[in-house]
Amino acid sequence: MTKPISRLGSRKNRRISSRKNGRRIPKGVIHVQASFNNTIVTVTDVRGRVVSWASAGTSGFKGTRRGTPYAAQAAANNAIRTVVDQGMQRAEVMIKGPGLGRDAALRAIRRSGILLSFVRDVTPMPHNGCRPPKKRRV
């Protein structure tokens, strides 16, 4: 006996779809995380709720090519395309990490037609960091 397929989606699915379609966002925050191996671009509203995201991996790049500037550009374009359709006009940009995709992602964001109110580098810097391990005795 087979299990009947219910026509109603689960609550989780319905919430995601309403988040994606139902909200017009005039202003948002674009977070770019550029590591050496990948670049992740996340678009949130002003309160910090994720509206759209993309990475070099989800944009179809595999292996070492994910760390390239072109992959970062493609990820930024994919993340921003959906929010431009939802009506985003202004954004703040937060860039984190040492990767090659930083400048390329920022260039793609500039070209998308969204007005940038500011661009901030939020890479974490240690204020002299952790204590080093003790020296080995021979």
Short mmCIF file of C-alpha atoms in Angstrom, two decimals:
data_model
loop_
_atom_site.label_atom_id
_atom_site.label_comp_id
_atom_site.label_asym_id
_atom_site.label_seq_id
_atom_site.Cartn_x
_atom_site.Cartn_y
_atom_site.Cartn_z
CA MET A 1 0.00 0.00 0.00
CA THR A 2 1.48 3.33 -1.02
CA LYS A 3 1.45 6.43 1.09
CA PRO A 4 -0.87 9.18 -0.27
CA ILE A 5 0.90 12.31 -1.48
CA SER A 6 -0.47 15.36 0.28
CA ARG A 7 -1.11 18.43 -1.84
CA LEU A 8 -0.35 20.85 1.00
CA GLY A 9 3.32 21.72 1.44
CA SER A 10 4.93 21.53 4.82
CA ARG A 11 5.04 24.65 6.98
CA LYS A 12 8.78 24.94 6.37
CA ASN A 13 8.38 25.09 2.58
CA ARG A 14 5.56 27.59 2.74
CA ARG A 15 7.60 29.90 4.95
CA ILE A 16 10.56 29.88 2.59
CA SER A 17 8.42 30.63 -0.45
CA SER A 18 6.65 33.51 1.30
CA ARG A 19 10.02 34.88 2.37
CA LYS A 20 11.30 34.78 -1.19
CA ASN A 21 8.28 36.25 -3.01
CA GLY A 22 6.11 38.22 -0.64
CA ARG A 23 8.44 40.93 0.56
CA ARG A 24 9.58 44.08 -1.23
CA ILE A 25 12.94 45.24 0.07
CA PRO A 26 14.10 48.73 -0.89
CA LYS A 27 17.28 48.55 1.21
CA GLY A 28 19.52 45.65 2.18
CA VAL A 29 22.96 44.48 3.22
CA ILE A 30 25.23 42.47 0.93
CA HIS A 31 27.79 40.30 2.73
CA VAL A 32 30.76 38.98 0.75
CA GLN A 33 32.92 36.27 2.36
CA ALA A 34 36.00 35.72 0.23
CA SER A 35 38.22 32.86 1.33
CA PHE A 36 41.05 31.41 -0.74
CA ASN A 37 38.90 28.43 -1.76
CA ASN A 38 35.42 29.90 -2.25
CA THR A 39 33.41 33.14 -2.27
CA ILE A 40 29.98 33.37 -0.62
CA VAL A 41 27.66 36.31 -1.30
CA THR A 42 24.67 36.71 1.04
CA VAL A 43 21.98 39.39 0.66
CA THR A 44 19.98 40.23 3.79
CA ASP A 45 17.39 42.81 4.67
CA VAL A 46 18.29 45.55 7.15
CA ARG A 47 17.26 43.35 10.11
CA GLY A 48 19.66 40.61 9.03
CA ARG A 49 17.22 38.06 7.60
CA VAL A 50 18.66 36.28 4.57
CA VAL A 51 16.83 37.04 1.33
CA SER A 52 19.19 35.49 -1.21
CA TRP A 53 22.61 33.89 -1.30
CA ALA A 54 24.99 32.28 -3.76
CA SER A 55 28.50 30.92 -3.69
CA ALA A 56 31.06 30.06 -6.32
CA GLY A 57 30.23 26.41 -5.65
CA THR A 58 26.48 26.84 -6.23
CA SER A 59 27.25 28.87 -9.34
CA GLY A 60 28.71 25.78 -10.99
CA PHE A 61 32.43 26.04 -10.22
CA LYS A 62 34.26 23.02 -8.84
CA GLY A 63 37.62 22.54 -7.16
CA THR A 64 40.28 25.23 -7.33
CA ARG A 65 38.28 27.33 -9.80
CA ARG A 66 35.93 28.35 -6.97
CA GLY A 67 38.62 30.64 -5.61
CA THR A 68 38.99 32.64 -8.83
CA PRO A 69 37.79 36.22 -9.31
CA TYR A 70 35.48 35.16 -12.16
CA ALA A 71 33.73 32.63 -9.90
CA ALA A 72 33.21 35.38 -7.29
CA GLN A 73 31.75 37.65 -9.97
CA ALA A 74 29.33 34.92 -11.07
CA ALA A 75 28.28 34.26 -7.44
CA ALA A 76 27.62 37.97 -6.84
CA ASN A 77 25.54 38.23 -10.01
CA ASN A 78 23.48 35.17 -9.05
CA ALA A 79 22.80 36.46 -5.52
CA ILE A 80 21.89 39.97 -6.63
CA ARG A 81 19.68 39.08 -9.60
CA THR A 82 16.87 37.78 -7.36
CA VAL A 83 16.85 40.79 -5.02
CA VAL A 84 16.86 43.30 -7.87
CA ASP A 85 13.68 41.59 -9.08
CA GLN A 86 12.23 42.08 -5.59
CA GLY A 87 12.86 45.81 -5.82
CA MET A 88 16.12 46.44 -3.98
CA GLN A 89 17.60 49.83 -4.85
CA ARG A 90 20.09 50.64 -2.09
CA ALA A 91 22.52 48.43 -0.22
CA GLU A 92 25.42 48.41 2.19
CA VAL A 93 28.32 46.08 1.43
CA MET A 94 30.32 44.18 4.06
CA ILE A 95 33.41 42.39 2.73
CA LYS A 96 35.17 39.76 4.83
CA GLY A 97 38.19 37.59 4.14
CA PRO A 98 41.50 37.60 2.26
CA GLY A 99 40.43 35.86 -0.98
CA LEU A 100 40.92 36.77 -4.61
CA GLY A 101 37.19 37.29 -5.12
CA ARG A 102 36.86 40.45 -3.01
CA ASP A 103 37.39 43.02 -5.75
CA ALA A 104 35.62 41.01 -8.44
CA ALA A 105 32.50 40.59 -6.29
CA LEU A 106 32.49 44.31 -5.45
CA ARG A 107 32.85 45.16 -9.15
CA ALA A 108 29.88 42.91 -9.99
CA ILE A 109 27.79 44.54 -7.24
CA ARG A 110 28.63 48.02 -8.57
CA ARG A 111 27.61 47.01 -12.10
CA SER A 112 24.27 45.56 -10.97
CA GLY A 113 22.65 48.99 -10.71
CA ILE A 114 22.18 48.97 -6.91
CA LEU A 115 23.24 52.21 -5.20
CA LEU A 116 25.84 51.50 -2.52
CA SER A 117 25.57 53.59 0.63
CA PHE A 118 28.90 52.30 1.94
CA VAL A 119 31.44 49.53 1.55
CA ARG A 120 33.02 48.23 4.77
CA ASP A 121 35.80 45.72 5.33
CA VAL A 122 34.82 43.53 8.28
CA THR A 123 37.71 41.04 8.12
CA PRO A 124 38.43 39.86 11.68
CA MET A 125 41.88 40.94 12.87
CA PRO A 126 43.46 39.48 16.00
CA HIS A 127 44.71 42.08 18.50
CA ASN A 128 47.72 39.88 19.06
CA GLY A 129 45.67 36.70 19.08
CA CYS A 130 46.15 33.49 21.01
CA ARG A 131 49.14 32.56 23.12
CA PRO A 132 51.61 30.45 21.10
CA PRO A 133 52.42 26.88 22.18
CA LYS A 134 55.36 26.51 24.52
CA LYS A 135 58.75 25.76 22.97
CA ARG A 136 59.82 22.14 22.60
CA ARG A 137 62.70 20.98 24.74
CA VAL A 138 65.29 18.77 23.01
#
